[in-house]
XYZ file of C-alpha atoms in Angstrom:
197
model
C -12.154 -32.388 -8.591
C -11.803 -32.161 -12.253
C -12.185 -35.448 -13.942
C -9.070 -34.810 -16.103
C -6.863 -35.500 -12.925
C -7.444 -39.000 -12.906
C -5.024 -38.924 -15.829
C -2.645 -35.794 -15.343
C -0.939 -34.834 -12.108
C -0.548 -31.004 -13.122
C -2.405 -28.671 -15.325
C -1.016 -25.600 -17.093
C -3.437 -22.793 -17.129
C -2.265 -20.847 -20.272
C 0.877 -19.880 -22.202
C 0.283 -16.404 -21.023
C 2.770 -15.969 -17.889
C 2.701 -12.578 -17.130
C 2.352 -12.832 -13.310
C -0.346 -10.045 -13.260
C -2.230 -12.091 -15.726
C -1.334 -15.418 -13.969
C -2.591 -14.023 -10.541
C -5.912 -13.646 -12.030
C -5.880 -16.911 -13.824
C -4.535 -18.807 -10.756
C -7.703 -17.419 -8.592
C -10.348 -18.323 -11.263
C -8.675 -21.974 -11.430
C -8.969 -22.268 -7.647
C -12.601 -22.471 -7.926
C -11.981 -25.997 -9.493
C -8.559 -27.042 -9.394
C -6.271 -27.620 -6.093
C -3.343 -25.471 -5.939
C -0.954 -28.729 -5.905
C -1.804 -29.667 -9.710
C -1.676 -25.627 -11.065
C 1.799 -25.045 -12.505
C 3.061 -21.650 -11.847
C 6.392 -21.039 -13.515
C 8.512 -17.697 -12.858
C 9.143 -16.389 -16.487
C 10.153 -12.849 -17.950
C 7.001 -12.490 -19.575
C 5.355 -9.149 -18.907
C 8.772 -7.877 -17.515
C 7.716 -7.909 -13.796
C 10.150 -8.082 -10.752
C 11.300 -11.471 -10.158
C 10.592 -11.264 -6.511
C 6.757 -10.393 -7.577
C 6.864 -13.632 -10.516
C 8.242 -15.722 -7.400
C 5.500 -14.642 -5.073
C 2.523 -15.384 -7.479
C 4.218 -18.648 -8.281
C 4.739 -19.641 -4.825
C 0.730 -19.605 -4.298
C 0.508 -22.355 -6.281
C 2.594 -25.435 -7.964
C 6.015 -23.270 -8.155
C 8.658 -23.756 -10.668
C 11.036 -21.917 -12.871
C 11.204 -21.353 -16.679
C 13.852 -18.749 -16.975
C 17.569 -18.555 -18.194
C 19.522 -18.058 -14.904
C 22.401 -17.336 -16.496
C 20.710 -14.155 -17.761
C 19.346 -13.222 -14.243
C 21.431 -10.508 -12.016
C 23.227 -11.663 -8.700
C 19.865 -9.569 -6.639
C 17.627 -11.781 -9.058
C 19.451 -14.957 -8.557
C 19.129 -14.366 -4.789
C 15.449 -13.343 -4.757
C 14.865 -16.978 -6.643
C 17.119 -18.742 -3.972
C 15.385 -17.213 -1.301
C 11.733 -18.040 -3.163
C 13.243 -21.812 -3.048
C 13.833 -21.807 0.329
C 10.707 -20.255 1.607
C 8.491 -22.418 -0.829
C 10.275 -25.477 0.901
C 9.003 -24.657 3.906
C 5.491 -23.867 3.076
C 4.741 -25.931 0.023
C 2.573 -28.465 2.501
C 0.641 -25.554 3.277
C 0.054 -24.317 -0.325
C -0.377 -27.955 -1.653
C -2.425 -29.692 0.854
C -3.852 -26.940 3.142
C -7.499 -25.167 3.117
C -7.567 -22.183 0.639
C -9.049 -18.886 1.874
C -9.821 -16.192 -0.747
C -9.338 -12.691 0.929
C -9.212 -10.252 -1.492
C -10.344 -10.921 -5.380
C -7.963 -9.563 -8.066
C -8.426 -6.281 -9.209
C -5.864 -3.522 -7.891
C -4.878 -5.677 -5.291
C -5.550 -9.328 -4.419
C -4.817 -11.826 -1.283
C -5.261 -15.340 -0.595
C -4.297 -17.570 2.479
C -3.625 -21.640 2.885
C -4.372 -22.997 6.269
C -3.135 -25.989 7.711
C -6.045 -28.895 8.395
C -5.002 -28.799 12.145
C -5.261 -24.769 11.988
C -1.433 -24.265 13.248
C 0.177 -22.889 10.507
C -0.894 -20.808 7.481
C 0.560 -18.537 4.963
C -0.958 -15.407 3.777
C -0.151 -13.986 0.231
C -0.572 -10.194 -0.420
C -0.423 -8.936 -4.237
C -0.575 -4.962 -5.323
C -0.857 -5.188 -8.925
C -1.631 -1.571 -9.942
C -1.345 1.648 -8.534
C -3.620 1.893 -5.337
C -7.027 4.524 -5.684
C -7.732 3.866 -2.502
C -6.707 2.979 1.129
C -6.587 -1.007 1.311
C -8.270 -1.897 4.622
C -6.615 -4.514 7.149
C -5.982 -8.026 5.522
C -7.871 -10.450 7.608
C -6.835 -13.997 7.198
C -9.959 -16.841 7.831
C -9.470 -20.393 9.203
C -6.845 -19.744 11.966
C -7.834 -21.419 15.596
C -9.126 -18.122 17.628
C -7.498 -19.248 21.127
C -4.123 -20.089 19.432
C -1.170 -17.833 19.508
C 0.802 -17.095 16.184
C 4.125 -16.154 15.290
C 3.718 -13.719 11.942
C 6.850 -13.927 9.835
C 6.716 -11.419 7.064
C 8.615 -12.545 3.969
C 9.390 -9.906 1.713
C 11.353 -11.680 -1.036
C 12.743 -8.437 -2.530
C 14.248 -7.438 0.388
C 16.043 -10.491 1.756
C 16.092 -11.854 5.454
C 17.493 -9.563 7.974
C 18.934 -11.826 10.810
C 18.204 -8.343 13.497
C 14.696 -8.318 12.199
C 12.395 -7.313 15.037
C 9.380 -7.020 13.153
C 7.975 -10.838 13.778
C 5.041 -10.461 16.076
C 3.058 -12.723 18.386
C -0.836 -12.442 17.894
C -3.873 -14.550 18.768
C -5.774 -16.064 16.070
C -9.155 -14.609 16.941
C -7.408 -10.783 16.756
C -5.668 -12.061 13.418
C -9.063 -12.762 12.161
C -11.073 -9.541 13.613
C -8.256 -6.809 13.234
C -6.069 -8.083 10.769
C -2.654 -7.382 9.357
C -2.048 -3.835 7.805
C -1.744 -3.522 4.027
C 1.821 -2.981 3.522
C 2.141 -2.485 -0.008
C 1.740 0.519 -2.493
C 4.103 -0.061 -5.577
C 2.661 -1.694 -8.402
C 3.902 -5.550 -9.143
C 4.854 -6.354 -5.624
C 4.122 -8.714 -3.025
C 4.359 -9.893 0.787
C 4.224 -13.169 2.258
C 3.449 -14.021 6.001
C 3.888 -17.396 7.567
C 1.980 -17.950 10.707
C 3.412 -20.431 12.929
C 2.371 -21.835 16.534
C 4.009 -20.264 19.434
């Protein structure tokens, strides 16, 4: 790891906190810094949707740099939901194995997988309007014989207690066939939590 980590527990990559730029920076930094030291804060810079900013920050060391009084009720709900989801996935993001799936261009994707391969979290980001069809998103590092429950998280849409889109897939099938890319609008994101059945 980076020698400075002997003295510091957190690294601030840049004062540019626009989540589109931030995602590219975090991707580059991931080649030499672990996610648990990369400070990633949700801000107003770039005037991006709060749900998108939260998802980008949740793929590293998640925090807020916001005036919560200036948020709409919907935005506050998104932030609460993001905190709730991050509490669940934090061990994966901060201690899991990183899989870089789609390098940032018009879209990006990455995943973190637990050391025992029982759980994983996938992040998909649409950065710009798509100019081509996205192929399937194929996670790596899963146990091929294990069945996973695939739980989609859309911070902008919110939890639906009657949701029926949770599916069960075998690790081998997930890695070979992948998940259909769900995004087409710029500055949107989707998270999937994979848990053992």
